[in-house]
């Protein structure tokens, strides 16, 4: 996102987030996190001043393909990420295989052990379970029906309207945000449908692979549409996605803010949180329902993971306006990276722990449960405390709760926080998010490494996102960024990294 975290999530996309930051797959997590560090800008700056600054720094803004523009400086060489065109093409092909592999390597028929894999190779893997078809019509209808429901709910339900950041031309887009209301509508429809016998959440386990396949196909189709439509007249292109290389731009995303319905339906912001994050929680609840139907009770391990991840999803939806300042929304185009991350990676890989607990029941001691709770509380306190402090400082730096914070004045006219949560390290919110990731995996016990895929992947994702943010901030702030780094020395983990 953010993971979209991310995701849309405050930590990634998240892959976000979080999420999920997605790779920037998320959501982000995001599923939502903005570029570090937190900053406050003067709201009184005129659009004319904004445009003059951007004209002086053409490399830092997206380009609007509406009229020829005379360059004011020699064009810089394209800066590729993710290994350039070859890396982007490889990721586009490999990511779906990773989703399938997590089921192939660990399911109700067995789970790969590191020692067995080292000795016997792929022969040690259980393979796809016979009870899970790779594709069938019912699973496809369930997955695509969910997408249709969220789209209709987003369009039909009222929402708050928020303006995004200032665009290169000096204007701002208005976003309709109603992810939390769509979540409430989902709960109501789900409860009524379950009571009436129309909805059976236990089916998500049997149809897991079928739904995965349907959403992979959907994400490729959506990405193809996004790439093709980005060549239309008057499209605002993302700086990083306008390289001219088809494979790279398809992955990163060419158009910055693709919209439908005369500009009222923002595809990227919608996908960032609503279908992927709520769908992730529905998969969790489906696995819990299957456990109850099979064993007559929901285990403490399952209950903890569902509660933790449910709280995370609700938190992201409740704080949905925060995604408007994230890198996923302000900088990255909408292509395969975010489309696949939001709609496939987040729900189908982040729900791995609940699926594992269903297929490999865990009997945890009271001490183990207490440790998991402690880890979750510490992670959430850091995550929410840091993001709340950042958002409050951005919206009202004179608020007594943040007015005491020390700041570094930049030549751009903005201020960078160098005390409080953001004085500990440059991405303190990422650290809180990663600590929570451990709390989601620890209920799975220690028999297999596969259920710890999320915490391993997420750590790599956050380190990569930190590097991306650092490069962007160095370009943006110049010498002021070096001054900031001399004050806030640690990137992710205090006294370590």
XYZ file of N, CA, C and O in Angstrom, residues 49-195:
588
model
N 2.967 31.677 -6.980
C 4.260 31.364 -6.375
C 4.575 29.890 -6.502
O 5.720 29.503 -6.714
N 3.542 29.075 -6.323
C 3.757 27.632 -6.459
C 4.238 27.293 -7.861
O 5.172 26.534 -8.051
N 3.598 27.920 -8.863
C 3.990 27.622 -10.234
C 5.393 28.123 -10.539
O 6.140 27.485 -11.271
N 5.754 29.282 -9.951
C 7.092 29.802 -10.229
C 8.155 28.906 -9.656
O 9.193 28.694 -10.263
N 7.927 28.350 -8.481
C 8.908 27.438 -7.897
C 9.007 26.175 -8.734
O 10.090 25.644 -8.966
N 7.858 25.667 -9.202
C 7.892 24.428 -9.963
C 8.529 24.643 -11.332
O 9.164 23.746 -11.869
N 8.342 25.830 -11.888
C 8.972 26.097 -13.170
C 10.480 26.137 -13.043
O 11.213 25.784 -13.956
N 10.955 26.574 -11.871
C 12.394 26.623 -11.643
C 12.975 25.261 -11.376
O 14.174 25.062 -11.412
N 12.121 24.278 -11.092
C 12.577 22.923 -10.795
C 11.784 21.933 -11.613
O 10.966 21.183 -11.104
N 11.993 21.910 -12.920
C 11.168 21.037 -13.780
C 11.342 19.590 -13.491
O 10.480 18.801 -13.752
N 12.462 19.147 -12.925
C 12.682 17.723 -12.699
C 11.838 17.205 -11.550
O 11.681 16.020 -11.388
N 11.276 18.068 -10.728
C 10.567 17.604 -9.543
C 9.078 17.567 -9.733
O 8.345 17.350 -8.803
N 8.565 17.792 -10.932
C 7.127 17.817 -11.109
C 6.708 16.919 -12.253
O 7.462 16.631 -13.168
N 5.424 16.468 -12.197
C 4.883 15.686 -13.305
C 4.639 16.626 -14.480
O 4.530 17.836 -14.330
N 4.507 16.085 -15.671
C 4.310 16.897 -16.854
C 2.901 16.707 -17.375
O 2.402 15.593 -17.436
N 2.277 17.774 -17.755
C 0.937 17.719 -18.324
C 1.052 17.774 -19.835
O 1.578 18.734 -20.389
N 0.582 16.743 -20.516
C 0.716 16.660 -21.961
C -0.425 17.424 -22.643
O -1.328 16.847 -23.232
N -0.417 18.748 -22.488
C -1.459 19.540 -23.125
C -0.907 20.508 -24.160
O -1.599 20.899 -25.074
N 0.348 20.918 -24.030
C 0.931 21.866 -24.965
C 2.435 21.739 -24.906
O 2.986 21.359 -23.868
N 3.131 22.064 -25.990
C 4.589 22.003 -25.973
C 5.147 22.953 -24.925
O 4.649 24.064 -24.738
N 6.180 22.520 -24.247
C 6.799 23.322 -23.209
C 8.269 23.471 -23.536
O 8.955 22.485 -23.813
N 8.749 24.683 -23.513
C 10.160 24.914 -23.773
C 10.951 24.616 -22.521
O 10.713 25.233 -21.479
N 11.886 23.684 -22.558
C 12.619 23.325 -21.352
C 13.501 24.470 -20.899
O 14.082 25.183 -21.706
N 13.595 24.636 -19.584
C 14.422 25.690 -19.014
C 15.791 25.169 -18.635
O 16.649 25.932 -18.243
N 15.970 23.856 -18.704
C 17.260 23.275 -18.357
C 17.402 21.982 -19.123
O 16.409 21.371 -19.533
N 18.637 21.526 -19.358
C 18.822 20.254 -20.060
C 18.124 19.128 -19.329
O 18.133 19.057 -18.106
N 17.472 18.221 -20.083
C 16.747 17.105 -19.470
C 17.733 16.157 -18.804
O 18.768 15.816 -19.360
N 17.378 15.734 -17.594
C 18.234 14.802 -16.863
C 17.958 13.379 -17.334
O 16.890 13.071 -17.867
N 18.929 12.524 -17.164
C 18.748 11.125 -17.515
C 17.641 10.517 -16.668
O 17.484 10.857 -15.498
N 16.866 9.617 -17.259
C 15.769 8.984 -16.548
C 16.290 8.179 -15.367
O 17.233 7.402 -15.506
N 15.686 8.405 -14.218
C 16.083 7.654 -13.031
C 15.138 6.471 -12.859
O 13.963 6.636 -12.552
N 15.645 5.266 -13.115
C 14.830 4.063 -13.009
C 14.887 3.501 -11.598
O 15.905 3.588 -10.910
N 13.782 2.893 -11.179
C 13.712 2.165 -9.914
C 13.368 0.711 -10.194
O 13.055 0.343 -11.323
N 13.431 -0.123 -9.182
C 13.044 -1.528 -9.295
C 13.838 -2.280 -10.363
O 13.331 -3.192 -11.009
N 15.092 -1.878 -10.577
C 15.922 -2.563 -11.555
C 15.660 -2.155 -12.988
O 16.079 -2.871 -13.909
N 14.983 -1.023 -13.195
C 14.747 -0.541 -14.540
C 13.730 -1.361 -15.305
O 12.951 -2.135 -14.718
N 13.685 -1.242 -16.624
C 12.686 -1.967 -17.427
C 12.718 -3.475 -17.239
O 11.667 -4.119 -17.165
N 13.925 -4.057 -17.158
C 14.009 -5.512 -16.975
C 13.448 -5.915 -15.622
O 12.673 -6.873 -15.496
N 13.808 -5.167 -14.579
C 13.294 -5.468 -13.249
C 11.789 -5.296 -13.163
O 11.086 -6.114 -12.568
N 11.278 -4.225 -13.778
C 9.836 -3.982 -13.760
C 9.082 -5.093 -14.474
O 8.035 -5.570 -14.002
N 9.601 -5.527 -15.624
C 8.954 -6.613 -16.363
C 8.985 -7.910 -15.565
O 7.986 -8.654 -15.521
N 10.114 -8.177 -14.905
C 10.225 -9.398 -14.107
C 9.251 -9.375 -12.934
O 8.579 -10.375 -12.647
N 9.152 -8.236 -12.259
C 8.231 -8.126 -11.120
C 6.791 -8.313 -11.579
O 5.985 -8.979 -10.912
N 6.465 -7.741 -12.729
C 5.102 -7.865 -13.264
C 4.718 -9.322 -13.490
O 3.555 -9.707 -13.306
N 5.691 -10.138 -13.872
C 5.419 -11.549 -14.129
C 5.541 -12.416 -12.875
O 4.809 -13.399 -12.719
N 6.458 -12.047 -11.974
C 6.776 -12.912 -10.831
C 5.793 -12.748 -9.671
O 5.474 -13.733 -8.982
N 5.296 -11.549 -9.445
C 4.447 -11.327 -8.271
C 3.241 -12.264 -8.205
O 2.942 -12.820 -7.137
N 2.502 -12.472 -9.291
C 1.402 -13.438 -9.220
C 1.881 -14.839 -8.845
O 1.185 -15.562 -8.114
N 3.071 -15.217 -9.333
C 3.610 -16.540 -9.011
C 3.912 -16.659 -7.522
O 3.757 -17.737 -6.932
N 4.338 -15.569 -6.904
C 4.592 -15.588 -5.460
C 3.291 -15.859 -4.704
O 3.264 -16.639 -3.744
N 2.217 -15.224 -5.137
C 0.914 -15.452 -4.484
C 0.504 -16.920 -4.574
O 0.018 -17.500 -3.590
N 0.685 -17.509 -5.751
C 0.373 -18.934 -5.906
C 1.325 -19.799 -5.072
O 0.909 -20.796 -4.464
N 2.592 -19.424 -5.036
C 3.582 -20.235 -4.328
C 3.281 -20.322 -2.837
O 3.509 -21.365 -2.210
N 2.761 -19.246 -2.250
C 2.457 -19.271 -0.820
C 1.390 -20.317 -0.488
O 1.373 -20.860 0.620
N 0.501 -20.588 -1.450
C -0.486 -21.656 -1.254
C 0.138 -23.004 -1.580
O -0.072 -23.996 -0.866
N 0.939 -23.060 -2.638
C 1.590 -24.303 -3.055
C 2.512 -24.832 -1.962
O 2.615 -26.045 -1.755
N 3.181 -23.928 -1.251
C 4.173 -24.323 -0.244
C 3.588 -24.547 1.133
O 4.223 -25.198 1.976
N 2.384 -24.036 1.364
C 1.804 -24.169 2.710
C 0.287 -24.149 2.618
O -0.312 -23.126 2.259
N -0.315 -25.289 2.933
C -1.763 -25.397 2.888
C -2.211 -26.522 3.808
O -1.425 -27.030 4.613
N -3.442 -26.950 3.696
C -3.983 -27.961 4.607
C -3.318 -29.328 4.442
O -3.401 -30.172 5.336
N -2.631 -29.563 3.332
C -1.947 -30.835 3.113
C -0.534 -30.861 3.685
O 0.112 -31.913 3.697
N -0.045 -29.722 4.133
C 1.305 -29.650 4.691
C 1.871 -28.262 4.538
O 1.265 -27.390 3.903
N 3.045 -28.049 5.121
C 3.688 -26.743 5.033
C 5.194 -26.948 4.949
O 5.766 -27.765 5.701
N 5.835 -26.237 4.050
C 7.253 -26.434 3.802
C 8.084 -26.070 5.026
O 7.884 -25.024 5.641
N 9.003 -26.951 5.387
C 9.983 -26.683 6.436
C 11.310 -26.355 5.769
O 11.669 -26.961 4.751
N 12.024 -25.401 6.340
C 13.266 -24.938 5.715
C 14.245 -26.093 5.522
O 14.870 -26.241 4.466
N 14.372 -26.959 6.530
C 15.299 -28.077 6.434
C 14.936 -29.041 5.317
O 15.801 -29.495 4.564
N 13.641 -29.339 5.187
C 13.193 -30.265 4.137
C 13.424 -29.674 2.747
O 13.828 -30.384 1.813
N 13.165 -28.391 2.608
C 13.372 -27.749 1.306
C 14.846 -27.784 0.927
O 15.208 -28.021 -0.230
N 15.712 -27.546 1.925
C 17.154 -27.567 1.660
C 17.625 -28.955 1.222
O 18.509 -29.086 0.378
N 17.007 -30.007 1.787
C 17.442 -31.371 1.472
C 16.785 -31.916 0.215
O 17.436 -32.554 -0.611
N 15.483 -31.678 0.038
C 14.738 -32.329 -1.030
C 14.265 -31.380 -2.129
O 13.705 -31.814 -3.127
N 14.445 -30.073 -1.933
C 14.035 -29.111 -2.937
C 12.516 -29.019 -3.061
O 11.775 -29.201 -2.083
N 12.034 -28.802 -4.273
C 10.601 -28.622 -4.502
C 9.792 -29.874 -4.193
O 8.576 -29.793 -3.973
N 10.455 -31.040 -4.163
C 9.742 -32.282 -3.858
C 9.187 -32.279 -2.445
O 8.269 -33.050 -2.127
N 9.718 -31.402 -1.582
C 9.252 -31.350 -0.194
C 7.980 -30.519 -0.035
O 7.362 -30.533 1.026
N 7.584 -29.813 -1.082
C 6.411 -28.945 -0.992
C 5.135 -29.752 -1.203
O 5.105 -30.671 -2.019
N 4.073 -29.409 -0.496
C 2.839 -30.209 -0.589
C 2.096 -30.058 -1.898
O 1.325 -30.928 -2.286
N 2.303 -28.959 -2.614
C 1.565 -28.726 -3.858
C 0.193 -28.132 -3.587
O -0.223 -27.966 -2.433
N -0.537 -27.811 -4.635
C -1.871 -27.239 -4.461
C -2.824 -28.293 -3.897
O -2.843 -29.436 -4.369
N -3.616 -27.925 -2.897
C -4.563 -28.896 -2.341
C -5.688 -29.200 -3.326
O -6.136 -28.324 -4.068
N -6.149 -30.436 -3.323
C -7.210 -30.830 -4.235
C -8.521 -30.129 -3.935
O -9.379 -29.982 -4.813
N -8.687 -29.683 -2.683
C -9.940 -29.028 -2.302
C -10.023 -27.592 -2.802
O -11.072 -26.946 -2.679
N -8.918 -27.065 -3.373
C -8.884 -25.685 -3.867
C -8.620 -25.676 -5.370
O -7.473 -25.769 -5.801
N -9.642 -25.555 -6.197
C -9.392 -25.470 -7.645
C -8.703 -24.152 -7.995
O -8.980 -23.105 -7.391
N -7.807 -24.219 -8.971
C -7.119 -23.001 -9.399
C -8.094 -21.983 -9.992
O -7.878 -20.771 -9.886
N -9.145 -22.471 -10.593
C -10.145 -21.555 -11.136
C -11.468 -22.280 -11.293
O -11.510 -23.441 -11.711
N -12.539 -21.619 -10.919
C -13.885 -22.083 -11.259
C -14.804 -20.871 -11.307
O -14.456 -19.780 -10.851
N -15.962 -21.073 -11.890
C -16.872 -19.954 -12.135
C -17.346 -19.310 -10.839
O -17.456 -18.084 -10.738
N -17.633 -20.128 -9.822
C -18.154 -19.574 -8.572
C -17.134 -18.652 -7.905
O -17.480 -17.576 -7.408
N -15.869 -19.076 -7.877
C -14.842 -18.237 -7.278
C -14.677 -16.928 -8.035
O -14.495 -15.863 -7.427
N -14.738 -16.990 -9.382
C -14.620 -15.772 -10.177
C -15.784 -14.826 -9.908
O -15.601 -13.609 -9.788
N -16.989 -15.388 -9.792
C -18.168 -14.560 -9.512
C -18.046 -13.909 -8.143
O -18.392 -12.729 -7.963
N -17.541 -14.658 -7.171
C -17.370 -14.093 -5.830
C -16.388 -12.919 -5.843
O -16.656 -11.862 -5.256
N -15.256 -13.094 -6.521
C -14.241 -12.044 -6.544
C -14.700 -10.820 -7.324
O -14.614 -9.681 -6.845
N -15.184 -11.043 -8.541
C -15.603 -9.918 -9.376
C -16.889 -9.288 -8.843
O -17.106 -8.075 -8.992
N -17.728 -10.096 -8.205
C -18.930 -9.551 -7.569
C -18.565 -8.611 -6.424
O -19.235 -7.585 -6.213
N -17.505 -8.961 -5.698
C -17.046 -8.076 -4.626
C -16.574 -6.740 -5.200
O -16.891 -5.668 -4.665
N -15.827 -6.774 -6.291
C -15.384 -5.533 -6.923
C -16.590 -4.699 -7.361
O -16.623 -3.472 -7.144
N -17.582 -5.350 -7.954
C -18.773 -4.631 -8.402
C -19.508 -3.999 -7.223
O -19.969 -2.848 -7.303
N -19.611 -4.736 -6.122
C -20.292 -4.206 -4.941
C -19.592 -2.959 -4.416
O -20.234 -1.953 -4.092
N -18.264 -3.009 -4.297
C -17.543 -1.850 -3.747
C -17.628 -0.643 -4.677
O -17.716 0.502 -4.201
N -17.618 -0.872 -5.988
C -17.738 0.242 -6.929
C -19.109 0.901 -6.801
O -19.231 2.131 -6.712
N -20.166 0.069 -6.782
C -21.529 0.602 -6.656
C -21.690 1.335 -5.326
O -22.270 2.432 -5.261
N -21.175 0.739 -4.250
C -21.299 1.376 -2.935
C -20.551 2.705 -2.896
O -21.038 3.693 -2.325
N -19.366 2.743 -3.505
C -18.588 3.981 -3.508
C -19.325 5.089 -4.256
O -19.335 6.253 -3.826
N -19.942 4.744 -5.380
C -20.658 5.734 -6.172
C -21.959 6.152 -5.490
O -22.305 7.349 -5.462
N -22.679 5.193 -4.914
C -24.016 5.474 -4.371
C -23.990 6.128 -3.003
O -24.839 6.988 -2.710
N -23.054 5.748 -2.160
C -23.036 6.279 -0.793
C -22.425 7.670 -0.748
O -21.492 7.977 -1.491
N -22.946 8.517 0.136
C -22.335 9.846 0.276
C -20.950 9.747 0.901
O -20.598 8.734 1.509
N -20.166 10.769 0.744
C -18.830 10.794 1.320
C -18.367 12.219 1.545
O -18.969 13.170 1.036
N -17.310 12.368 2.289
C -16.744 13.695 2.489
C -15.893 14.049 1.267
O -15.374 13.171 0.585
N -15.775 15.323 0.994
C -14.956 15.772 -0.128
C -13.737 16.503 0.410
O -13.861 17.415 1.232
N -12.564 16.069 -0.043
C -11.308 16.655 0.396
C -10.469 17.021 -0.817
O -10.457 16.305 -1.816
N -9.751 18.120 -0.698
C -8.842 18.503 -1.760
C -7.479 17.870 -1.536
O -7.007 17.759 -0.408
N -6.849 17.468 -2.650
C -5.521 16.899 -2.576
C -4.457 17.979 -2.585
O -4.746 19.168 -2.417
N -3.228 17.561 -2.781
C -2.114 18.505 -2.793
C -2.149 19.337 -4.070
O -2.845 19.007 -5.028
N -1.401 20.433 -4.077
C -1.339 21.302 -5.245
C -0.632 20.571 -6.390
O 0.453 20.013 -6.214
N -1.269 20.551 -7.554
C -0.708 19.902 -8.734
C 0.256 20.838 -9.453
O 0.287 22.049 -9.147
N 1.055 20.332 -10.381
C 2.030 21.185 -11.069
C 1.431 22.439 -11.689
O 2.083 23.469 -11.754
N 0.184 22.362 -12.151
C -0.434 23.537 -12.752
C -0.979 24.525 -11.750
O -1.501 25.571 -12.120
N -0.892 24.195 -10.457
C -1.383 25.086 -9.421
C -2.779 24.766 -8.930
O -3.264 25.376 -7.975
N -3.466 23.815 -9.566
C -4.818 23.447 -9.147
C -4.778 22.266 -8.179
O -3.722 21.682 -7.926
N -5.945 21.935 -7.645
C -6.071 20.782 -6.756
C -7.260 19.946 -7.194
O -8.294 20.479 -7.616
N -7.123 18.624 -7.056
C -8.231 17.724 -7.336
C -9.060 17.518 -6.068
O -8.540 17.542 -4.952
N -10.347 17.332 -6.264
C -11.244 17.034 -5.145
C -11.541 15.547 -5.140
O -11.852 14.956 -6.184
N -11.453 14.935 -3.969
C -11.641 13.495 -3.832
C -12.862 13.199 -2.970
O -13.068 13.833 -1.930
N -13.648 12.240 -3.425
C -14.758 11.735 -2.617
C -14.240 10.572 -1.786
O -13.747 9.578 -2.316
N -14.350 10.684 -0.469
C -13.820 9.676 0.440
C -14.965 9.091 1.268
O -15.594 9.784 2.072
N -15.248 7.819 1.065
C -16.313 7.163 1.837
C -15.968 5.703 2.124
O -16.857 4.860 2.242
N -14.675 5.408 2.239
C -14.257 4.031 2.483
C -14.848 3.445 3.753
O -15.260 2.273 3.774
N -14.919 4.242 4.814
C -15.481 3.719 6.070
C -16.968 3.425 5.913
O -17.461 2.434 6.460
N -17.681 4.249 5.164
C -19.107 4.011 4.947
C -19.327 2.757 4.094
O -20.294 2.027 4.307
N -18.441 2.527 3.140
C -18.529 1.285 2.362
C -18.280 0.085 3.276
O -18.945 -0.953 3.150
N -17.364 0.240 4.223
C -17.100 -0.833 5.191
C -18.345 -1.116 6.030
O -18.710 -2.284 6.239
N -18.998 -0.069 6.519
C -20.219 -0.253 7.314
C -21.299 -0.921 6.476
O -21.995 -1.844 6.942
N -21.457 -0.481 5.227
C -22.451 -1.099 4.339
C -22.126 -2.572 4.118
O -23.032 -3.421 4.065
N -20.837 -2.892 4.004
C -20.424 -4.290 3.834
C -20.820 -5.116 5.043
O -21.310 -6.254 4.911
N -20.609 -4.564 6.230
C -20.982 -5.282 7.462
C -22.485 -5.536 7.527
O -22.930 -6.633 7.892
N -23.262 -4.527 7.153
C -24.719 -4.667 7.202
C -25.192 -5.711 6.199
O -25.963 -6.630 6.536
N -24.725 -5.597 4.964
C -25.125 -6.549 3.928
C -24.639 -7.957 4.287
O -25.364 -8.945 4.102
N -23.417 -8.058 4.804
C -22.884 -9.359 5.191
C -23.675 -10.011 6.300
O -23.946 -11.227 6.264
N -24.046 -9.210 7.319
C -24.818 -9.760 8.438
C -26.194 -10.232 7.975
O -26.649 -11.332 8.339
N -26.863 -9.411 7.161
C -28.192 -9.789 6.672
C -28.099 -11.010 5.756
O -28.904 -11.955 5.861
N -27.123 -11.004 4.866
C -26.967 -12.122 3.943
C -26.617 -13.417 4.646
O -27.106 -14.496 4.268
N -25.789 -13.345 5.682
C -25.437 -14.548 6.444
C -26.641 -15.085 7.196
O -26.896 -16.303 7.219
N -27.398 -14.180 7.818
C -28.597 -14.600 8.561
C -29.630 -15.228 7.634
O -30.311 -16.206 8.013
